[in-house]
PDB file of C-alpha atoms in Angstrom:
ATOM      1  CA  UNK L   1      -0.058  -0.145   0.249  1.00  0.00           C
ATOM      2  CA  UNK L   2       3.055   2.294   0.964  1.00  0.00           C
ATOM      3  CA  UNK L   3       5.788   3.258  -1.440  1.00  0.00           C
ATOM      4  CA  UNK L   4       8.585   1.431   0.233  1.00  0.00           C
ATOM      5  CA  UNK L   5      10.790   4.547   1.858  1.00  0.00           C
ATOM      6  CA  UNK L   6       7.209   5.112   3.419  1.00  0.00           C
ATOM      7  CA  UNK L   7       7.374   1.614   4.799  1.00  0.00           C
ATOM      8  CA  UNK L   8      11.228   1.806   5.910  1.00  0.00           C
ATOM      9  CA  UNK L   9      11.016   5.386   7.915  1.00  0.00           C
ATOM     10  CA  UNK L  10       7.782   3.853   9.746  1.00  0.00           C
ATOM     11  CA  UNK L  11       9.061   0.428  10.344  1.00  0.00           C
ATOM     12  CA  UNK L  12      12.093   2.586  11.799  1.00  0.00           C
ATOM     13  CA  UNK L  13      10.415   4.406  14.573  1.00  0.00           C
ATOM     14  CA  UNK L  14       6.997   2.198  15.020  1.00  0.00           C
ATOM     15  CA  UNK L  15       6.487  -1.688  16.125  1.00  0.00           C
ATOM     16  CA  UNK L  16       4.775  -4.179  13.991  1.00  0.00           C
ATOM     17  CA  UNK L  17       1.680  -3.705  15.646  1.00  0.00           C
ATOM     18  CA  UNK L  18       1.871   0.320  15.456  1.00  0.00           C
ATOM     19  CA  UNK L  19       2.832  -0.322  11.794  1.00  0.00           C
ATOM     20  CA  UNK L  20      -0.463  -2.336  11.371  1.00  0.00           C
ATOM     21  CA  UNK L  21      -2.769   0.273  13.337  1.00  0.00           C
ATOM     22  CA  UNK L  22      -0.997   3.076  10.773  1.00  0.00           C
ATOM     23  CA  UNK L  23      -1.768   0.816   7.865  1.00  0.00           C
ATOM     24  CA  UNK L  24      -5.358   0.432   8.854  1.00  0.00           C
ATOM     25  CA  UNK L  25      -6.181   4.166   9.489  1.00  0.00           C
ATOM     26  CA  UNK L  26      -4.470   5.334   6.103  1.00  0.00           C
ATOM     27  CA  UNK L  27      -6.826   2.789   4.139  1.00  0.00           C
ATOM     28  CA  UNK L  28      -9.924   3.972   6.469  1.00  0.00           C
ATOM     29  CA  UNK L  29      -8.661   7.401   5.858  1.00  0.00           C
ATOM     30  CA  UNK L  30      -8.548   7.497   1.792  1.00  0.00           C
ATOM     31  CA  UNK L  31     -11.794   5.674   1.788  1.00  0.00           C
ATOM     32  CA  UNK L  32     -13.897   7.316   4.114  1.00  0.00           C
ATOM     33  CA  UNK L  33     -12.353  10.711   3.697  1.00  0.00           C
ATOM     34  CA  UNK L  34     -12.770  11.996   7.243  1.00  0.00           C
ATOM     35  CA  UNK L  35     -10.387  12.552  10.133  1.00  0.00           C
ATOM     36  CA  UNK L  36     -12.810  12.128  12.436  1.00  0.00           C
ATOM     37  CA  UNK L  37     -11.561   9.869  15.547  1.00  0.00           C
ATOM     38  CA  UNK L  38     -15.114   8.942  16.024  1.00  0.00           C
ATOM     39  CA  UNK L  39     -16.149   7.992  12.430  1.00  0.00           C
ATOM     40  CA  UNK L  40     -12.987   6.242  12.121  1.00  0.00           C
ATOM     41  CA  UNK L  41     -13.786   4.419  15.506  1.00  0.00           C
ATOM     42  CA  UNK L  42     -17.232   3.379  13.984  1.00  0.00           C
ATOM     43  CA  UNK L  43     -15.397   1.630  10.568  1.00  0.00           C
ATOM     44  CA  UNK L  44     -12.143   0.501  12.686  1.00  0.00           C
ATOM     45  CA  UNK L  45     -12.105  -3.500  12.251  1.00  0.00           C
ATOM     46  CA  UNK L  46     -11.620  -4.342  15.829  1.00  0.00           C
ATOM     47  CA  UNK L  47     -13.849  -6.763  17.258  1.00  0.00           C
ATOM     48  CA  UNK L  48     -14.205  -4.435  20.740  1.00  0.00           C
ATOM     49  CA  UNK L  49     -16.756  -1.631  21.908  1.00  0.00           C
ATOM     50  CA  UNK L  50     -16.696   1.509  20.052  1.00  0.00           C
ATOM     51  CA  UNK L  51     -15.513   3.599  23.269  1.00  0.00           C
ATOM     52  CA  UNK L  52     -12.379   1.145  23.436  1.00  0.00           C
ATOM     53  CA  UNK L  53     -11.811   1.267  19.721  1.00  0.00           C
ATOM     54  CA  UNK L  54     -11.891   5.453  19.943  1.00  0.00           C
ATOM     55  CA  UNK L  55      -9.349   5.504  22.487  1.00  0.00           C
ATOM     56  CA  UNK L  56      -7.243   2.839  21.218  1.00  0.00           C
ATOM     57  CA  UNK L  57      -6.969   5.314  18.296  1.00  0.00           C
ATOM     58  CA  UNK L  58      -6.518   8.449  20.544  1.00  0.00           C
ATOM     59  CA  UNK L  59      -3.496   6.890  22.225  1.00  0.00           C
ATOM     60  CA  UNK L  60      -2.179   5.725  18.898  1.00  0.00           C
ATOM     61  CA  UNK L  61      -2.284   9.489  17.836  1.00  0.00           C
ATOM     62  CA  UNK L  62      -0.836  10.557  20.949  1.00  0.00           C
ATOM     63  CA  UNK L  63       2.699   8.605  20.466  1.00  0.00           C
ATOM     64  CA  UNK L  64       5.638  10.707  20.606  1.00  0.00           C
ATOM     65  CA  UNK L  65       6.986   8.527  17.486  1.00  0.00           C
ATOM     66  CA  UNK L  66       4.052  10.342  15.349  1.00  0.00           C
ATOM     67  CA  UNK L  67       5.530  13.568  15.952  1.00  0.00           C
ATOM     68  CA  UNK L  68       6.647  15.922  13.258  1.00  0.00           C
ATOM     69  CA  UNK L  69      10.231  15.365  13.621  1.00  0.00           C
ATOM     70  CA  UNK L  70      10.223  11.845  13.974  1.00  0.00           C
ATOM     71  CA  UNK L  71       8.160  10.720  11.318  1.00  0.00           C
ATOM     72  CA  UNK L  72       7.371  13.614   8.912  1.00  0.00           C
ATOM     73  CA  UNK L  73      10.943  15.253   8.429  1.00  0.00           C
ATOM     74  CA  UNK L  74      12.501  11.775   7.223  1.00  0.00           C
ATOM     75  CA  UNK L  75       9.867  11.267   5.140  1.00  0.00           C
ATOM     76  CA  UNK L  76       9.821  14.677   3.537  1.00  0.00           C
ATOM     77  CA  UNK L  77      13.650  14.781   3.029  1.00  0.00           C
ATOM     78  CA  UNK L  78      13.676  11.023   1.554  1.00  0.00           C
ATOM     79  CA  UNK L  79      10.877  12.262  -0.874  1.00  0.00           C
ATOM     80  CA  UNK L  80      12.941  15.160  -2.068  1.00  0.00           C
ATOM     81  CA  UNK L  81      15.993  12.860  -2.095  1.00  0.00           C
ATOM     82  CA  UNK L  82      14.374  11.060  -4.357  1.00  0.00           C
ATOM     83  CA  UNK L  83      12.743  13.635  -6.490  1.00  0.00           C
ATOM     84  CA  UNK L  84      15.170  16.169  -7.064  1.00  0.00           C
ATOM     85  CA  UNK L  85      18.832  16.169  -7.104  1.00  0.00           C
ATOM     86  CA  UNK L  86      21.243  18.462  -4.906  1.00  0.00           C
ATOM     87  CA  UNK L  87      22.166  21.523  -6.798  1.00  0.00           C
ATOM     88  CA  UNK L  88      20.015  20.839  -9.874  1.00  0.00           C
ATOM     89  CA  UNK L  89      16.846  22.169  -9.341  1.00  0.00           C
ATOM     90  CA  UNK L  90      15.617  24.872  -7.114  1.00  0.00           C
ATOM     91  CA  UNK L  91      12.930  23.970  -3.995  1.00  0.00           C
ATOM     92  CA  UNK L  92      10.402  26.363  -4.106  1.00  0.00           C
ATOM     93  CA  UNK L  93       8.032  26.980  -0.716  1.00  0.00           C
ATOM     94  CA  UNK L  94       5.128  29.345   0.174  1.00  0.00           C
ATOM     95  CA  UNK L  95       4.620  30.456   3.506  1.00  0.00           C
ATOM     96  CA  UNK L  96       1.180  31.774   4.477  1.00  0.00           C
ATOM     97  CA  UNK L  97      -1.880  31.945   6.924  1.00  0.00           C
ATOM     98  CA  UNK L  98      -5.137  30.070   7.821  1.00  0.00           C
ATOM     99  CA  UNK L  99      -7.325  30.291  10.617  1.00  0.00           C
ATOM    100  CA  UNK L 100      -9.303  27.004  11.275  1.00  0.00           C
ATOM    101  CA  UNK L 101     -11.996  27.787  13.893  1.00  0.00           C
ATOM    102  CA  UNK L 102      -9.988  28.927  16.380  1.00  0.00           C
ATOM    103  CA  UNK L 103      -6.439  27.834  15.298  1.00  0.00           C
ATOM    104  CA  UNK L 104      -4.529  30.356  13.721  1.00  0.00           C
ATOM    105  CA  UNK L 105      -2.343  28.286  11.444  1.00  0.00           C
ATOM    106  CA  UNK L 106       1.017  29.685   9.930  1.00  0.00           C
ATOM    107  CA  UNK L 107       2.266  27.018   7.684  1.00  0.00           C
ATOM    108  CA  UNK L 108       5.539  26.696   4.954  1.00  0.00           C
ATOM    109  CA  UNK L 109       4.979  24.655   2.054  1.00  0.00           C
ATOM    110  CA  UNK L 110       6.848  22.821  -0.636  1.00  0.00           C
ATOM    111  CA  UNK L 111       5.393  23.492  -4.218  1.00  0.00           C
ATOM    112  CA  UNK L 112       5.622  21.011  -6.938  1.00  0.00           C
ATOM    113  CA  UNK L 113       3.638  20.593  -9.957  1.00  0.00           C
ATOM    114  CA  UNK L 114       1.299  23.714  -8.641  1.00  0.00           C
ATOM    115  CA  UNK L 115       0.495  22.011  -5.673  1.00  0.00           C
ATOM    116  CA  UNK L 116       1.539  22.277  -1.969  1.00  0.00           C
ATOM    117  CA  UNK L 117       3.221  19.581   0.110  1.00  0.00           C
ATOM    118  CA  UNK L 118       3.121  20.846   3.989  1.00  0.00           C
ATOM    119  CA  UNK L 119       6.741  20.906   5.418  1.00  0.00           C
ATOM    120  CA  UNK L 120       6.055  22.318   8.820  1.00  0.00           C
ATOM    121  CA  UNK L 121       3.520  24.377  10.196  1.00  0.00           C
ATOM    122  CA  UNK L 122       3.097  26.346  13.955  1.00  0.00           C
ATOM    123  CA  UNK L 123       0.074  27.413  15.710  1.00  0.00           C
ATOM    124  CA  UNK L 124       0.054  31.233  16.530  1.00  0.00           C
ATOM    125  CA  UNK L 125      -0.590  31.612  20.065  1.00  0.00           C
ATOM    126  CA  UNK L 126      -2.603  34.648  19.048  1.00  0.00           C
ATOM    127  CA  UNK L 127      -5.068  36.296  16.093  1.00  0.00           C
ATOM    128  CA  UNK L 128      -3.328  38.683  13.076  1.00  0.00           C
ATOM    129  CA  UNK L 129      -0.417  37.912  11.266  1.00  0.00           C
ATOM    130  CA  UNK L 130       3.095  36.558  12.329  1.00  0.00           C
ATOM    131  CA  UNK L 131       5.721  38.534  13.221  1.00  0.00           C
ATOM    132  CA  UNK L 132       9.309  38.267  11.649  1.00  0.00           C
ATOM    133  CA  UNK L 133      10.703  36.029  14.783  1.00  0.00           C
ATOM    134  CA  UNK L 134       7.678  33.335  13.865  1.00  0.00           C
ATOM    135  CA  UNK L 135       8.745  33.617   9.950  1.00  0.00           C
ATOM    136  CA  UNK L 136      12.428  33.065  10.758  1.00  0.00           C
ATOM    137  CA  UNK L 137      11.373  30.073  12.950  1.00  0.00           C
ATOM    138  CA  UNK L 138       9.555  28.427  10.274  1.00  0.00           C
ATOM    139  CA  UNK L 139      11.882  29.245   7.699  1.00  0.00           C
ATOM    140  CA  UNK L 140      15.125  27.765   9.643  1.00  0.00           C
ATOM    141  CA  UNK L 141      14.239  24.594   9.514  1.00  0.00           C
ATOM    142  CA  UNK L 142      14.240  24.645   5.622  1.00  0.00           C
ATOM    143  CA  UNK L 143      18.080  25.226   6.293  1.00  0.00           C
ATOM    144  CA  UNK L 144      18.462  22.129   8.419  1.00  0.00           C
ATOM    145  CA  UNK L 145      16.147  20.041   6.067  1.00  0.00           C
ATOM    146  CA  UNK L 146      17.426  20.847   2.628  1.00  0.00           C
ATOM    147  CA  UNK L 147      21.025  21.727   3.333  1.00  0.00           C
ATOM    148  CA  UNK L 148      22.758  21.852  -0.495  1.00  0.00           C
ATOM    149  CA  UNK L 149      19.585  23.108  -2.385  1.00  0.00           C
ATOM    150  CA  UNK L 150      18.889  25.916  -3.308  1.00  0.00           C
ATOM    151  CA  UNK L 151      15.988  27.593  -2.137  1.00  0.00           C
ATOM    152  CA  UNK L 152      13.246  29.991  -2.983  1.00  0.00           C
ATOM    153  CA  UNK L 153      10.777  31.393  -0.933  1.00  0.00           C
ATOM    154  CA  UNK L 154       6.917  33.082  -2.243  1.00  0.00           C
ATOM    155  CA  UNK L 155       5.379  35.425   0.431  1.00  0.00           C
ATOM    156  CA  UNK L 156       1.949  37.147  -0.175  1.00  0.00           C
ATOM    157  CA  UNK L 157       1.360  40.760   1.246  1.00  0.00           C
ATOM    158  CA  UNK L 158       1.483  39.606   5.300  1.00  0.00           C
ATOM    159  CA  UNK L 159       5.357  39.084   4.010  1.00  0.00           C
ATOM    160  CA  UNK L 160       6.301  41.998   2.457  1.00  0.00           C
ATOM    161  CA  UNK L 161       8.846  43.323   5.405  1.00  0.00           C
ATOM    162  CA  UNK L 162      12.237  44.017   4.136  1.00  0.00           C
ATOM    163  CA  UNK L 163      13.715  42.997   6.992  1.00  0.00           C
ATOM    164  CA  UNK L 164      12.564  39.393   6.189  1.00  0.00           C
ATOM    165  CA  UNK L 165      13.708  40.290   2.373  1.00  0.00           C
ATOM    166  CA  UNK L 166      17.317  41.240   3.889  1.00  0.00           C
ATOM    167  CA  UNK L 167      17.518  38.050   6.346  1.00  0.00           C
ATOM    168  CA  UNK L 168      16.441  35.802   3.522  1.00  0.00           C
ATOM    169  CA  UNK L 169      19.025  37.090   1.127  1.00  0.00           C
ATOM    170  CA  UNK L 170      21.604  36.738   3.728  1.00  0.00           C
ATOM    171  CA  UNK L 171      20.493  33.316   4.096  1.00  0.00           C
ATOM    172  CA  UNK L 172      21.475  32.501   0.444  1.00  0.00           C
ATOM    173  CA  UNK L 173      17.533  31.791  -0.100  1.00  0.00           C
ATOM    174  CA  UNK L 174      15.742  33.397  -3.051  1.00  0.00           C
ATOM    175  CA  UNK L 175      12.478  35.108  -2.871  1.00  0.00           C
ATOM    176  CA  UNK L 176       9.497  36.552  -4.343  1.00  0.00           C
ATOM    177  CA  UNK L 177       7.352  38.799  -1.552  1.00  0.00           C
ATOM    178  CA  UNK L 178       3.861  40.519  -2.603  1.00  0.00           C
ATOM    179  CA  UNK L 179       4.119  44.108  -1.714  1.00  0.00           C
ATOM    180  CA  UNK L 180       1.820  46.483  -0.367  1.00  0.00           C
ATOM    181  CA  UNK L 181       0.802  49.359  -2.635  1.00  0.00           C
ATOM    182  CA  UNK L 182       1.547  51.559   0.249  1.00  0.00           C
ATOM    183  CA  UNK L 183       5.165  50.602   0.497  1.00  0.00           C
ATOM    184  CA  UNK L 184       7.612  53.279  -0.714  1.00  0.00           C
ATOM    185  CA  UNK L 185      10.449  52.603  -2.903  1.00  0.00           C
ATOM    186  CA  UNK L 186      13.631  54.490  -3.951  1.00  0.00           C
ATOM    187  CA  UNK L 187      15.046  54.080  -7.235  1.00  0.00           C
ATOM    188  CA  UNK L 188      18.537  55.499  -8.112  1.00  0.00           C
ATOM    189  CA  UNK L 189      18.964  59.222  -7.985  1.00  0.00           C
ATOM    190  CA  UNK L 190      15.419  59.797  -7.764  1.00  0.00           C
ATOM    191  CA  UNK L 191      13.084  60.775  -4.646  1.00  0.00           C
ATOM    192  CA  UNK L 192      11.271  57.892  -2.401  1.00  0.00           C
ATOM    193  CA  UNK L 193       7.415  57.201  -4.011  1.00  0.00           C
ATOM    194  CA  UNK L 194       4.782  55.073  -3.039  1.00  0.00           C
ATOM    195  CA  UNK L 195       4.292  52.146  -5.185  1.00  0.00           C
ATOM    196  CA  UNK L 196       0.847  52.859  -5.951  1.00  0.00           C
ATOM    197  CA  UNK L 197       2.481  56.040  -7.944  1.00  0.00           C
ATOM    198  CA  UNK L 198       3.927  53.898 -10.496  1.00  0.00           C
ATOM    199  CA  UNK L 199       1.078  53.660 -13.092  1.00  0.00           C
ATOM    200  CA  UNK L 200       0.527  50.048 -13.010  1.00  0.00           C
ATOM    201  CA  UNK L 201      -2.858  48.850 -14.782  1.00  0.00           C
ATOM    202  CA  UNK L 202      -4.062  45.906 -16.614  1.00  0.00           C
ATOM    203  CA  UNK L 203      -1.837  44.539 -19.294  1.00  0.00           C
ATOM    204  CA  UNK L 204       1.214  46.409 -17.751  1.00  0.00           C
ATOM    205  CA  UNK L 205       4.164  44.864 -16.506  1.00  0.00           C
ATOM    206  CA  UNK L 206       7.787  46.181 -15.627  1.00  0.00           C
ATOM    207  CA  UNK L 207      10.930  45.316 -13.878  1.00  0.00           C
ATOM    208  CA  UNK L 208      12.998  47.651 -11.545  1.00  0.00           C
ATOM    209  CA  UNK L 209      16.456  47.078 -10.707  1.00  0.00           C
ATOM    210  CA  UNK L 210      18.412  47.832  -7.433  1.00  0.00           C
ATOM    211  CA  UNK L 211      15.694  49.892  -5.742  1.00  0.00           C
ATOM    212  CA  UNK L 212      16.012  50.585  -2.148  1.00  0.00           C
ATOM    213  CA  UNK L 213      12.519  49.497  -0.387  1.00  0.00           C
ATOM    214  CA  UNK L 214      11.229  51.191   2.367  1.00  0.00           C
ATOM    215  CA  UNK L 215      12.548  54.817   3.873  1.00  0.00           C
ATOM    216  CA  UNK L 216      14.635  52.967   6.695  1.00  0.00           C
ATOM    217  CA  UNK L 217      18.463  52.265   5.826  1.00  0.00           C
ATOM    218  CA  UNK L 218      20.762  50.277   6.095  1.00  0.00           C
ATOM    219  CA  UNK L 219      19.206  47.093   4.060  1.00  0.00           C
ATOM    220  CA  UNK L 220      20.184  45.381   0.539  1.00  0.00           C
ATOM    221  CA  UNK L 221      19.004  46.932  -2.551  1.00  0.00           C
ATOM    222  CA  UNK L 222      16.137  44.403  -4.955  1.00  0.00           C
ATOM    223  CA  UNK L 223      14.852  44.127  -7.545  1.00  0.00           C
ATOM    224  CA  UNK L 224      11.011  45.075  -8.209  1.00  0.00           C
ATOM    225  CA  UNK L 225       8.738  43.426 -10.693  1.00  0.00           C
ATOM    226  CA  UNK L 226       5.455  44.987 -11.155  1.00  0.00           C
ATOM    227  CA  UNK L 227       2.714  42.666 -13.538  1.00  0.00           C
ATOM    228  CA  UNK L 228      -1.087  43.318 -13.963  1.00  0.00           C
ATOM    229  CA  UNK L 229      -2.667  40.398 -15.654  1.00  0.00           C
ATOM    230  CA  UNK L 230      -4.720  42.147 -18.824  1.00  0.00           C
ATOM    231  CA  UNK L 231      -8.444  42.299 -19.158  1.00  0.00           C
ATOM    232  CA  UNK L 232      -9.704  39.222 -20.508  1.00  0.00           C
ATOM    233  CA  UNK L 233     -13.395  38.742 -21.884  1.00  0.00           C
ATOM    234  CA  UNK L 234     -14.522  41.595 -19.741  1.00  0.00           C
ATOM    235  CA  UNK L 235     -12.964  40.394 -16.281  1.00  0.00           C
ATOM    236  CA  UNK L 236     -10.340  42.908 -14.564  1.00  0.00           C
ATOM    237  CA  UNK L 237      -8.154  41.483 -11.647  1.00  0.00           C
ATOM    238  CA  UNK L 238      -8.824  43.499  -8.318  1.00  0.00           C
ATOM    239  CA  UNK L 239      -5.280  44.132  -8.528  1.00  0.00           C
ATOM    240  CA  UNK L 240      -1.612  43.938  -9.552  1.00  0.00           C
ATOM    241  CA  UNK L 241       1.043  42.831  -8.474  1.00  0.00           C
ATOM    242  CA  UNK L 242       4.428  44.805  -7.036  1.00  0.00           C
ATOM    243  CA  UNK L 243       7.048  41.779  -6.233  1.00  0.00           C
ATOM    244  CA  UNK L 244      10.313  42.679  -4.333  1.00  0.00           C
ATOM    245  CA  UNK L 245      12.451  39.870  -5.276  1.00  0.00           C
ATOM    246  CA  UNK L 246      16.208  39.011  -5.500  1.00  0.00           C
ATOM    247  CA  UNK L 247      15.675  37.259  -8.702  1.00  0.00           C
ATOM    248  CA  UNK L 248      17.104  38.959 -12.241  1.00  0.00           C
ATOM    249  CA  UNK L 249      14.227  38.947 -14.169  1.00  0.00           C
ATOM    250  CA  UNK L 250      10.743  39.891 -14.614  1.00  0.00           C
ATOM    251  CA  UNK L 251       9.692  36.416 -16.190  1.00  0.00           C
ATOM    252  CA  UNK L 252      10.936  33.992 -13.655  1.00  0.00           C
ATOM    253  CA  UNK L 253       9.245  36.427 -10.809  1.00  0.00           C
ATOM    254  CA  UNK L 254       6.081  36.129 -12.403  1.00  0.00           C
ATOM    255  CA  UNK L 255       6.654  32.431 -13.143  1.00  0.00           C
ATOM    256  CA  UNK L 256       7.390  31.790  -9.482  1.00  0.00           C
ATOM    257  CA  UNK L 257       5.219  33.894  -7.756  1.00  0.00           C
ATOM    258  CA  UNK L 258       2.242  32.189  -9.660  1.00  0.00           C
ATOM    259  CA  UNK L 259       3.003  29.005  -8.090  1.00  0.00           C
ATOM    260  CA  UNK L 260       2.407  30.231  -4.515  1.00  0.00           C
ATOM    261  CA  UNK L 261      -1.659  29.783  -5.425  1.00  0.00           C
ATOM    262  CA  UNK L 262      -0.597  25.946  -4.722  1.00  0.00           C
ATOM    263  CA  UNK L 263      -1.142  26.488  -0.928  1.00  0.00           C
ATOM    264  CA  UNK L 264      -4.566  27.891  -1.346  1.00  0.00           C
ATOM    265  CA  UNK L 265      -5.496  24.782  -3.225  1.00  0.00           C
ATOM    266  CA  UNK L 266      -3.740  22.531  -0.539  1.00  0.00           C
ATOM    267  CA  UNK L 267      -5.718  24.475   2.423  1.00  0.00           C
ATOM    268  CA  UNK L 268      -8.822  23.908   0.615  1.00  0.00           C
ATOM    269  CA  UNK L 269      -8.264  20.352   0.137  1.00  0.00           C
ATOM    270  CA  UNK L 270      -7.459  20.035   4.181  1.00  0.00           C
ATOM    271  CA  UNK L 271     -10.487  22.206   4.806  1.00  0.00           C
ATOM    272  CA  UNK L 272     -13.358  21.005   2.724  1.00  0.00           C
ATOM    273  CA  UNK L 273     -11.875  19.493  -0.532  1.00  0.00           C
ATOM    274  CA  UNK L 274     -10.718  16.062   1.094  1.00  0.00           C
ATOM    275  CA  UNK L 275     -10.035  15.237   4.439  1.00  0.00           C
ATOM    276  CA  UNK L 276     -12.344  18.105   6.180  1.00  0.00           C
ATOM    277  CA  UNK L 277      -9.797  18.846   8.839  1.00  0.00           C
ATOM    278  CA  UNK L 278     -11.876  21.927  10.037  1.00  0.00           C
ATOM    279  CA  UNK L 279     -15.193  19.838  10.836  1.00  0.00           C
ATOM    280  CA  UNK L 280     -12.870  18.034  13.630  1.00  0.00           C
TER     281      UNK L 280
END
């Protein structure tokens, strides 16, 4: 049922009985498309009372061996190793937040073939946006897990911070971070101006090199890609993209940022399109 390297990783941390439990749960998850423990306990093939089956599943899911570092990190590292050769292809990651009922979930995901695979996540003990320290905590893990690989991080307007861009650049990570229209930039030999004054309209794109983002001093200069999808069949996008990046051309920056939508599809898969995690 599972690929061989999945089996090897699971056998390394689980007993034979625990592995069999994992196999059965995965089969039930795939067939019934639910992660609700009560529903899984109802269909679990074990000749004991329902309440005993429910407690048995709960105890299994609380095993320390099923933690992210013990089970998931070896799997994702092995999968990347099998799929990508070191230095041959850049790994593309998207960072974003989503609200699952009362849980504020901050996720970093690997983008592959227009889909997103969650690598690591934090449950933020607050409402609203993540801060720089939380962003660094999430991204530092990539440097440990995927040492030797070229990496690119994509972020929407929540992650517009020049401090984040500067930190990513210092770590050798490429980035494309969407900016808010009110952000100030300064081109060489010009005064500061807001992005909204650059005249980005449908069908227009441009690429500015060596710009200073924000009025604060002490940060490296990066490039700015502007892109506004043209009107198509009478439909106009609500806004264009201002993308701060250390990539060196417009096509690469636009192509990369378009891949960020994979994380939105992943959130839908998790919430309502697949296993309905939000209902648990």
